[in-house]
JSON list of C-alpha atoms in Angstrom, two decimals:
[
{"chain": "A", "resi": 1, "resn": "MET", "atom": "CA", "xyz": [159.16, 134.92, -44.37]},
{"chain": "A", "resi": 2, "resn": "PRO", "atom": "CA", "xyz": [160.65, 134.78, -47.90]},
{"chain": "A", "resi": 3, "resn": "GLN", "atom": "CA", "xyz": [163.43, 137.22, -48.68]},
{"chain": "A", "resi": 4, "resn": "TRP", "atom": "CA", "xyz": [163.27, 139.25, -51.89]},
{"chain": "A", "resi": 5, "resn": "VAL", "atom": "CA", "xyz": [166.76, 139.51, -53.31]},
{"chain": "A", "resi": 6, "resn": "HIS", "atom": "CA", "xyz": [167.21, 142.11, -56.02]},
{"chain": "A", "resi": 7, "resn": "ILE", "atom": "CA", "xyz": [170.23, 141.80, -58.30]},
{"chain": "A", "resi": 8, "resn": "THR", "atom": "CA", "xyz": [171.02, 144.94, -60.28]},
{"chain": "A", "resi": 9, "resn": "ARG", "atom": "CA", "xyz": [173.62, 144.96, -63.03]},
{"chain": "A", "resi": 10, "resn": "GLY", "atom": "CA", "xyz": [175.48, 148.10, -63.93]},
{"chain": "A", "resi": 11, "resn": "ALA", "atom": "CA", "xyz": [177.84, 148.32, -66.86]},
{"chain": "A", "resi": 12, "resn": "GLN", "atom": "CA", "xyz": [181.08, 146.37, -66.88]},
{"chain": "A", "resi": 13, "resn": "SER", "atom": "CA", "xyz": [183.18, 148.94, -68.70]},
{"chain": "A", "resi": 14, "resn": "PRO", "atom": "CA", "xyz": [186.58, 150.52, -68.10]},
{"chain": "A", "resi": 15, "resn": "GLY", "atom": "CA", "xyz": [186.39, 152.75, -65.02]},
{"chain": "A", "resi": 16, "resn": "CYS", "atom": "CA", "xyz": [182.83, 151.70, -64.21]},
{"chain": "A", "resi": 17, "resn": "VAL", "atom": "CA", "xyz": [182.43, 149.71, -61.01]},
{"chain": "A", "resi": 18, "resn": "HIS", "atom": "CA", "xyz": [178.73, 150.15, -60.32]},
{"chain": "A", "resi": 19, "resn": "THR", "atom": "CA", "xyz": [177.77, 146.46, -60.36]},
{"chain": "A", "resi": 20, "resn": "VAL", "atom": "CA", "xyz": [175.88, 145.90, -57.12]},
{"chain": "A", "resi": 21, "resn": "CYS", "atom": "CA", "xyz": [174.37, 142.95, -55.33]},
{"chain": "A", "resi": 22, "resn": "SER", "atom": "CA", "xyz": [171.67, 144.61, -53.26]},
{"chain": "A", "resi": 23, "resn": "VAL", "atom": "CA", "xyz": [168.62, 143.79, -51.21]},
{"chain": "A", "resi": 24, "resn": "HIS", "atom": "CA", "xyz": [165.34, 145.75, -51.21]},
{"chain": "A", "resi": 25, "resn": "ASN", "atom": "CA", "xyz": [165.36, 148.52, -48.60]},
{"chain": "A", "resi": 26, "resn": "VAL", "atom": "CA", "xyz": [169.10, 148.17, -48.09]},
{"chain": "A", "resi": 27, "resn": "GLY", "atom": "CA", "xyz": [170.67, 150.93, -46.05]},
{"chain": "A", "resi": 28, "resn": "PRO", "atom": "CA", "xyz": [173.48, 153.13, -47.30]},
{"chain": "A", "resi": 29, "resn": "ARG", "atom": "CA", "xyz": [176.23, 150.94, -45.81]},
{"chain": "A", "resi": 30, "resn": "THR", "atom": "CA", "xyz": [177.98, 148.68, -48.29]},
{"chain": "A", "resi": 31, "resn": "GLN", "atom": "CA", "xyz": [181.47, 147.30, -48.56]},
{"chain": "A", "resi": 32, "resn": "ASP", "atom": "CA", "xyz": [183.79, 146.45, -51.41]},
{"chain": "A", "resi": 33, "resn": "ALA", "atom": "CA", "xyz": [183.79, 142.68, -51.42]},
{"chain": "A", "resi": 34, "resn": "PHE", "atom": "CA", "xyz": [187.25, 142.48, -52.95]},
{"chain": "A", "resi": 35, "resn": "ALA", "atom": "CA", "xyz": [189.69, 144.40, -55.07]},
{"chain": "A", "resi": 36, "resn": "ARG", "atom": "CA", "xyz": [188.49, 145.60, -58.44]},
{"chain": "A", "resi": 37, "resn": "CYS", "atom": "CA", "xyz": [189.72, 143.62, -61.40]},
{"chain": "A", "resi": 38, "resn": "LEU", "atom": "CA", "xyz": [190.24, 145.08, -64.90]},
{"chain": "A", "resi": 39, "resn": "ASP", "atom": "CA", "xyz": [186.87, 146.83, -65.02]},
{"chain": "A", "resi": 40, "resn": "ILE", "atom": "CA", "xyz": [184.35, 145.03, -62.80]},
{"chain": "A", "resi": 41, "resn": "ALA", "atom": "CA", "xyz": [183.55, 144.96, -59.09]},
{"chain": "A", "resi": 42, "resn": "VAL", "atom": "CA", "xyz": [180.91, 143.67, -56.69]},
{"chain": "A", "resi": 43, "resn": "ARG", "atom": "CA", "xyz": [179.55, 145.56, -53.69]},
{"chain": "A", "resi": 44, "resn": "VAL", "atom": "CA", "xyz": [177.75, 143.82, -50.85]},
{"chain": "A", "resi": 45, "resn": "PRO", "atom": "CA", "xyz": [175.22, 145.39, -48.44]},
{"chain": "A", "resi": 46, "resn": "GLU", "atom": "CA", "xyz": [176.88, 144.54, -45.14]},
{"chain": "A", "resi": 47, "resn": "ASP", "atom": "CA", "xyz": [173.74, 145.08, -43.07]},
{"chain": "A", "resi": 48, "resn": "ARG", "atom": "CA", "xyz": [172.07, 142.11, -44.80]},
{"chain": "A", "resi": 49, "resn": "PHE", "atom": "CA", "xyz": [174.89, 139.79, -45.84]},
{"chain": "A", "resi": 50, "resn": "ILE", "atom": "CA", "xyz": [177.89, 138.19, -44.20]},
{"chain": "A", "resi": 51, "resn": "LEU", "atom": "CA", "xyz": [180.80, 137.77, -46.60]},
{"chain": "A", "resi": 52, "resn": "LEU", "atom": "CA", "xyz": [181.93, 134.14, -46.40]},
{"chain": "A", "resi": 53, "resn": "GLY", "atom": "CA", "xyz": [184.49, 134.30, -49.18]},
{"chain": "A", "resi": 54, "resn": "SER", "atom": "CA", "xyz": [185.49, 136.11, -52.34]},
{"chain": "A", "resi": 55, "resn": "GLY", "atom": "CA", "xyz": [187.91, 135.84, -55.21]},
{"chain": "A", "resi": 56, "resn": "LYS", "atom": "CA", "xyz": [188.62, 136.19, -58.88]},
{"chain": "A", "resi": 57, "resn": "GLN", "atom": "CA", "xyz": [189.85, 133.92, -61.60]},
{"chain": "A", "resi": 58, "resn": "ASP", "atom": "CA", "xyz": [190.90, 134.60, -65.17]},
{"chain": "A", "resi": 59, "resn": "VAL", "atom": "CA", "xyz": [188.48, 132.66, -67.38]},
{"chain": "A", "resi": 60, "resn": "GLY", "atom": "CA", "xyz": [189.18, 134.04, -70.85]},
{"chain": "A", "resi": 61, "resn": "GLU", "atom": "CA", "xyz": [191.32, 136.34, -72.93]},
{"chain": "A", "resi": 62, "resn": "ASP", "atom": "CA", "xyz": [190.61, 138.72, -75.76]},
{"chain": "A", "resi": 63, "resn": "SER", "atom": "CA", "xyz": [191.60, 137.73, -79.27]},
{"chain": "A", "resi": 64, "resn": "GLN", "atom": "CA", "xyz": [194.58, 139.56, -80.75]},
{"chain": "A", "resi": 65, "resn": "LEU", "atom": "CA", "xyz": [192.06, 141.08, -83.19]},
{"chain": "A", "resi": 66, "resn": "GLN", "atom": "CA", "xyz": [190.65, 143.24, -80.37]},
{"chain": "A", "resi": 67, "resn": "TYR", "atom": "CA", "xyz": [192.97, 142.85, -77.41]},
{"chain": "A", "resi": 68, "resn": "TYR", "atom": "CA", "xyz": [192.49, 144.50, -74.02]},
{"chain": "A", "resi": 69, "resn": "GLY", "atom": "CA", "xyz": [193.72, 141.63, -71.87]},
{"chain": "A", "resi": 70, "resn": "LYS", "atom": "CA", "xyz": [192.55, 138.68, -69.80]},
{"chain": "A", "resi": 71, "resn": "ARG", "atom": "CA", "xyz": [188.94, 138.47, -68.61]},
{"chain": "A", "resi": 72, "resn": "SER", "atom": "CA", "xyz": [187.97, 137.47, -65.10]},
{"chain": "A", "resi": 73, "resn": "ALA", "atom": "CA", "xyz": [185.09, 136.04, -63.18]},
{"chain": "A", "resi": 74, "resn": "GLN", "atom": "CA", "xyz": [184.75, 137.70, -59.76]},
{"chain": "A", "resi": 75, "resn": "TRP", "atom": "CA", "xyz": [182.76, 135.95, -57.08]},
{"chain": "A", "resi": 76, "resn": "VAL", "atom": "CA", "xyz": [181.43, 136.41, -53.59]},
{"chain": "A", "resi": 77, "resn": "HIS", "atom": "CA", "xyz": [180.01, 133.74, -51.31]},
{"chain": "A", "resi": 78, "resn": "LEU", "atom": "CA", "xyz": [177.39, 135.33, -49.05]},
{"chain": "A", "resi": 79, "resn": "LYS", "atom": "CA", "xyz": [175.12, 134.38, -46.19]},
{"chain": "A", "resi": 80, "resn": "HIS", "atom": "CA", "xyz": [171.95, 136.42, -45.79]},
{"chain": "A", "resi": 81, "resn": "THR", "atom": "CA", "xyz": [170.64, 137.23, -42.33]},
{"chain": "A", "resi": 82, "resn": "ASP", "atom": "CA", "xyz": [167.79, 134.76, -42.97]},
{"chain": "A", "resi": 83, "resn": "GLY", "atom": "CA", "xyz": [170.32, 131.95, -43.58]},
{"chain": "A", "resi": 84, "resn": "THR", "atom": "CA", "xyz": [170.11, 131.85, -47.41]},
{"chain": "A", "resi": 85, "resn": "GLN", "atom": "CA", "xyz": [173.52, 131.35, -48.98]},
{"chain": "A", "resi": 86, "resn": "VAL", "atom": "CA", "xyz": [174.27, 132.96, -52.34]},
{"chain": "A", "resi": 87, "resn": "PHE", "atom": "CA", "xyz": [177.19, 132.44, -54.69]},
{"chain": "A", "resi": 88, "resn": "PHE", "atom": "CA", "xyz": [177.26, 135.57, -56.85]},
{"chain": "A", "resi": 89, "resn": "ILE", "atom": "CA", "xyz": [179.59, 135.81, -59.84]},
{"chain": "A", "resi": 90, "resn": "ASN", "atom": "CA", "xyz": [180.22, 138.78, -62.13]},
{"chain": "A", "resi": 91, "resn": "HIS", "atom": "CA", "xyz": [181.92, 138.51, -65.54]},
{"chain": "A", "resi": 92, "resn": "HIS", "atom": "CA", "xyz": [182.96, 140.75, -68.41]},
{"chain": "A", "resi": 93, "resn": "GLY", "atom": "CA", "xyz": [183.59, 138.53, -71.41]},
{"chain": "A", "resi": 94, "resn": "PRO", "atom": "CA", "xyz": [186.33, 138.46, -74.02]},
{"chain": "A", "resi": 95, "resn": "LEU", "atom": "CA", "xyz": [186.30, 140.28, -77.34]},
{"chain": "A", "resi": 96, "resn": "PRO", "atom": "CA", "xyz": [185.53, 140.31, -80.22]},
{"chain": "A", "resi": 97, "resn": "VAL", "atom": "CA", "xyz": [181.82, 139.89, -79.57]},
{"chain": "A", "resi": 98, "resn": "SER", "atom": "CA", "xyz": [180.58, 136.31, -80.07]},
{"chain": "A", "resi": 99, "resn": "SER", "atom": "CA", "xyz": [183.93, 135.06, -81.35]},
{"chain": "A", "resi": 100, "resn": "GLY", "atom": "CA", "xyz": [184.95, 131.47, -80.82]},
{"chain": "A", "resi": 101, "resn": "GLY", "atom": "CA", "xyz": [188.22, 129.61, -80.51]},
{"chain": "A", "resi": 102, "resn": "GLY", "atom": "CA", "xyz": [191.05, 130.02, -78.03]},
{"chain": "A", "resi": 103, "resn": "CYS", "atom": "CA", "xyz": [189.77, 131.44, -74.76]},
{"chain": "A", "resi": 104, "resn": "THR", "atom": "CA", "xyz": [186.99, 133.50, -76.34]},
{"chain": "A", "resi": 105, "resn": "GLY", "atom": "CA", "xyz": [184.37, 130.82, -77.08]},
{"chain": "A", "resi": 106, "resn": "SER", "atom": "CA", "xyz": [183.03, 127.84, -75.20]},
{"chain": "A", "resi": 107, "resn": "ALA", "atom": "CA", "xyz": [186.33, 127.58, -73.27]},
{"chain": "A", "resi": 108, "resn": "THR", "atom": "CA", "xyz": [185.30, 130.71, -71.37]},
{"chain": "A", "resi": 109, "resn": "ALA", "atom": "CA", "xyz": [181.98, 129.09, -70.40]},
{"chain": "A", "resi": 110, "resn": "HIS", "atom": "CA", "xyz": [183.79, 125.96, -69.20]},
{"chain": "A", "resi": 111, "resn": "ASN", "atom": "CA", "xyz": [186.21, 128.06, -67.16]},
{"chain": "A", "resi": 112, "resn": "ILE", "atom": "CA", "xyz": [183.33, 129.94, -65.51]},
{"chain": "A", "resi": 113, "resn": "MET", "atom": "CA", "xyz": [181.67, 126.64, -64.59]},
{"chain": "A", "resi": 114, "resn": "LYS", "atom": "CA", "xyz": [184.98, 125.46, -63.07]},
{"chain": "A", "resi": 115, "resn": "VAL", "atom": "CA", "xyz": [185.02, 128.55, -60.83]},
{"chain": "A", "resi": 116, "resn": "ILE", "atom": "CA", "xyz": [181.47, 127.75, -59.69]},
{"chain": "A", "resi": 117, "resn": "ALA", "atom": "CA", "xyz": [182.32, 124.06, -59.11]},
{"chain": "A", "resi": 118, "resn": "ARG", "atom": "CA", "xyz": [185.42, 124.97, -57.11]},
{"chain": "A", "resi": 119, "resn": "HIS", "atom": "CA", "xyz": [183.98, 127.70, -54.88]},
{"chain": "A", "resi": 120, "resn": "ALA", "atom": "CA", "xyz": [180.18, 127.35, -54.60]},
{"chain": "A", "resi": 121, "resn": "HIS", "atom": "CA", "xyz": [178.69, 125.11, -51.91]},
{"chain": "A", "resi": 122, "resn": "LYS", "atom": "CA", "xyz": [175.88, 122.60, -52.00]},
{"chain": "A", "resi": 123, "resn": "GLY", "atom": "CA", "xyz": [172.57, 124.39, -51.53]},
{"chain": "A", "resi": 124, "resn": "ASP", "atom": "CA", "xyz": [173.84, 127.81, -52.66]},
{"chain": "A", "resi": 125, "resn": "ALA", "atom": "CA", "xyz": [171.67, 129.99, -54.84]},
{"chain": "A", "resi": 126, "resn": "ILE", "atom": "CA", "xyz": [174.01, 130.65, -57.78]},
{"chain": "A", "resi": 127, "resn": "ILE", "atom": "CA", "xyz": [173.67, 133.90, -59.71]},
{"chain": "A", "resi": 128, "resn": "LEU", "atom": "CA", "xyz": [175.96, 134.59, -62.67]},
{"chain": "A", "resi": 129, "resn": "MET", "atom": "CA", "xyz": [175.69, 137.89, -64.51]},
{"chain": "A", "resi": 130, "resn": "GLY", "atom": "CA", "xyz": [177.53, 140.32, -66.70]},
{"chain": "A", "resi": 131, "resn": "ASP", "atom": "CA", "xyz": [178.42, 141.66, -70.10]},
{"chain": "A", "resi": 132, "resn": "PHE", "atom": "CA", "xyz": [179.53, 138.41, -71.70]},
{"chain": "A", "resi": 133, "resn": "ASN", "atom": "CA", "xyz": [180.34, 140.08, -75.03]},
{"chain": "A", "resi": 134, "resn": "ALA", "atom": "CA", "xyz": [178.45, 137.13, -76.50]},
{"chain": "A", "resi": 135, "resn": "GLU", "atom": "CA", "xyz": [175.13, 136.99, -78.36]},
{"chain": "A", "resi": 136, "resn": "PRO", "atom": "CA", "xyz": [172.65, 134.15, -77.72]},
{"chain": "A", "resi": 137, "resn": "LYS", "atom": "CA", "xyz": [173.85, 132.26, -80.81]},
{"chain": "A", "resi": 138, "resn": "SER", "atom": "CA", "xyz": [177.49, 132.21, -79.64]},
{"chain": "A", "resi": 139, "resn": "SER", "atom": "CA", "xyz": [179.21, 129.05, -78.41]},
{"chain": "A", "resi": 140, "resn": "ARG", "atom": "CA", "xyz": [179.84, 130.80, -75.07]},
{"chain": "A", "resi": 141, "resn": "ILE", "atom": "CA", "xyz": [176.14, 131.31, -74.38]},
{"chain": "A", "resi": 142, "resn": "GLN", "atom": "CA", "xyz": [175.03, 128.01, -75.92]},
{"chain": "A", "resi": 143, "resn": "GLU", "atom": "CA", "xyz": [177.42, 126.22, -73.56]},
{"chain": "A", "resi": 144, "resn": "LEU", "atom": "CA", "xyz": [176.18, 128.08, -70.46]},
{"chain": "A", "resi": 145, "resn": "ASP", "atom": "CA", "xyz": [172.57, 127.42, -71.50]},
{"chain": "A", "resi": 146, "resn": "LYS", "atom": "CA", "xyz": [173.26, 123.69, -71.06]},
{"chain": "A", "resi": 147, "resn": "ARG", "atom": "CA", "xyz": [174.35, 124.17, -67.45]},
{"chain": "A", "resi": 148, "resn": "LEU", "atom": "CA", "xyz": [172.33, 126.98, -65.84]},
{"chain": "A", "resi": 149, "resn": "ASP", "atom": "CA", "xyz": [168.91, 128.60, -66.23]},
{"chain": "A", "resi": 150, "resn": "HIS", "atom": "CA", "xyz": [169.15, 131.53, -68.63]},
{"chain": "A", "resi": 151, "resn": "VAL", "atom": "CA", "xyz": [167.06, 133.90, -66.54]},
{"chain": "A", "resi": 152, "resn": "TYR", "atom": "CA", "xyz": [167.26, 137.10, -68.60]},
{"chain": "A", "resi": 153, "resn": "ALA", "atom": "CA", "xyz": [169.15, 138.72, -71.46]},
{"chain": "A", "resi": 154, "resn": "GLY", "atom": "CA", "xyz": [169.39, 142.24, -72.75]},
{"chain": "A", "resi": 155, "resn": "THR", "atom": "CA", "xyz": [168.74, 143.34, -76.31]},
{"chain": "A", "resi": 156, "resn": "CYS", "atom": "CA", "xyz": [171.53, 145.88, -76.71]},
{"chain": "A", "resi": 157, "resn": "MET", "atom": "CA", "xyz": [174.34, 145.00, -79.14]},
{"chain": "A", "resi": 158, "resn": "GLY", "atom": "CA", "xyz": [172.59, 141.82, -80.20]},
{"chain": "A", "resi": 159, "resn": "GLY", "atom": "CA", "xyz": [171.95, 140.66, -76.62]},
{"chain": "A", "resi": 160, "resn": "VAL", "atom": "CA", "xyz": [175.41, 140.41, -75.02]},
{"chain": "A", "resi": 161, "resn": "ASP", "atom": "CA", "xyz": [174.27, 140.97, -71.40]},
{"chain": "A", "resi": 162, "resn": "HIS", "atom": "CA", "xyz": [173.00, 137.93, -69.50]},
{"chain": "A", "resi": 163, "resn": "ILE", "atom": "CA", "xyz": [171.82, 136.73, -66.09]},
{"chain": "A", "resi": 164, "resn": "TYR", "atom": "CA", "xyz": [171.98, 133.02, -65.19]},
{"chain": "A", "resi": 165, "resn": "SER", "atom": "CA", "xyz": [171.02, 131.08, -62.09]},
{"chain": "A", "resi": 166, "resn": "ASN", "atom": "CA", "xyz": [170.55, 127.57, -60.76]},
{"chain": "A", "resi": 167, "resn": "CYS", "atom": "CA", "xyz": [167.22, 128.77, -59.36]},
{"chain": "A", "resi": 168, "resn": "GLY", "atom": "CA", "xyz": [165.59, 130.39, -62.39]},
{"chain": "A", "resi": 169, "resn": "ASP", "atom": "CA", "xyz": [162.11, 129.49, -61.14]},
{"chain": "A", "resi": 170, "resn": "GLU", "atom": "CA", "xyz": [162.71, 131.87, -58.22]},
{"chain": "A", "resi": 171, "resn": "ALA", "atom": "CA", "xyz": [163.03, 134.87, -60.58]},
{"chain": "A", "resi": 172, "resn": "VAL", "atom": "CA", "xyz": [159.77, 136.74, -60.04]},
{"chain": "A", "resi": 173, "resn": "GLU", "atom": "CA", "xyz": [160.49, 140.05, -61.78]},
{"chain": "A", "resi": 174, "resn": "LYS", "atom": "CA", "xyz": [162.71, 140.94, -64.75]},
{"chain": "A", "resi": 175, "resn": "GLN", "atom": "CA", "xyz": [163.33, 144.46, -66.03]},
{"chain": "A", "resi": 176, "resn": "ASN", "atom": "CA", "xyz": [165.42, 146.23, -68.61]},
{"chain": "A", "resi": 177, "resn": "LEU", "atom": "CA", "xyz": [166.21, 149.56, -66.93]},
{"chain": "A", "resi": 178, "resn": "GLY", "atom": "CA", "xyz": [167.66, 151.17, -70.06]},
{"chain": "A", "resi": 179, "resn": "LYS", "atom": "CA", "xyz": [170.98, 152.86, -70.63]},
{"chain": "A", "resi": 180, "resn": "GLY", "atom": "CA", "xyz": [170.75, 155.73, -68.17]},
{"chain": "A", "resi": 181, "resn": "ALA", "atom": "CA", "xyz": [171.72, 159.30, -68.95]},
{"chain": "A", "resi": 182, "resn": "GLY", "atom": "CA", "xyz": [174.49, 161.79, -68.37]},
{"chain": "A", "resi": 183, "resn": "GLN", "atom": "CA", "xyz": [177.76, 160.75, -66.78]},
{"chain": "A", "resi": 184, "resn": "TYR", "atom": "CA", "xyz": [176.21, 157.50, -65.52]},
{"chain": "A", "resi": 185, "resn": "GLY", "atom": "CA", "xyz": [174.91, 156.45, -68.92]},
{"chain": "A", "resi": 186, "resn": "SER", "atom": "CA", "xyz": [176.17, 153.34, -70.65]},
{"chain": "A", "resi": 187, "resn": "ASP", "atom": "CA", "xyz": [176.22, 151.81, -74.11]},
{"chain": "A", "resi": 188, "resn": "HIS", "atom": "CA", "xyz": [174.53, 148.76, -72.50]},
{"chain": "A", "resi": 189, "resn": "ASP", "atom": "CA", "xyz": [171.14, 148.34, -70.89]},
{"chain": "A", "resi": 190, "resn": "ALA", "atom": "CA", "xyz": [171.08, 147.80, -67.12]},
{"chain": "A", "resi": 191, "resn": "LEU", "atom": "CA", "xyz": [169.24, 144.56, -66.31]},
{"chain": "A", "resi": 192, "resn": "SER", "atom": "CA", "xyz": [167.42, 143.82, -63.07]},
{"chain": "A", "resi": 193, "resn": "VAL", "atom": "CA", "xyz": [166.07, 140.50, -61.81]},
{"chain": "A", "resi": 194, "resn": "THR", "atom": "CA", "xyz": [164.31, 139.94, -58.48]},
{"chain": "A", "resi": 195, "resn": "PHE", "atom": "CA", "xyz": [164.62, 136.47, -56.96]},
{"chain": "A", "resi": 196, "resn": "LYS", "atom": "CA", "xyz": [162.24, 135.29, -54.25]},
{"chain": "A", "resi": 197, "resn": "PHE", "atom": "CA", "xyz": [163.98, 132.57, -52.26]},
{"chain": "A", "resi": 198, "resn": "ARG", "atom": "CA", "xyz": [161.63, 130.36, -50.27]}
]
């Protein structure tokens, strides 16, 4: 029977670590897949997935014009109870938004693809998501568009939030969940994509 995998993206902002890789009807038990890095994290529902590996790699760095530091790609390699293997990668991109040159433009996209090439396995469903701090017209996004299916993008701040996959045809539902309210609100829209792996 096909498994419906639901990927929900929270905000990648300082102090906010609500990015979750979850499965429909997941129980309350989850585990931190690995140590938090700068301002992003991934949580894995341990009743549905076996953690095969995890890590992080610096893939970019903010320009001196708006400097907060280096920017990472965090990844988990997972095996679902039905045997499906998923390589899930979360990224919060360099600033300023949509800037190029140095490690803020297409170099960041190339570095992300190197992480995927080094750690993903043949046959994995690859899901890349995050606040890329890059609009669709940017060299960062144009470069990724050549290599993965651009499954969904937000509209907030010119469309800086993106979800990519190597199995875009398996995306059966896409939603913009809005910004939220109160203490859990964000300046970004939360994006949700449901993949149906056959």
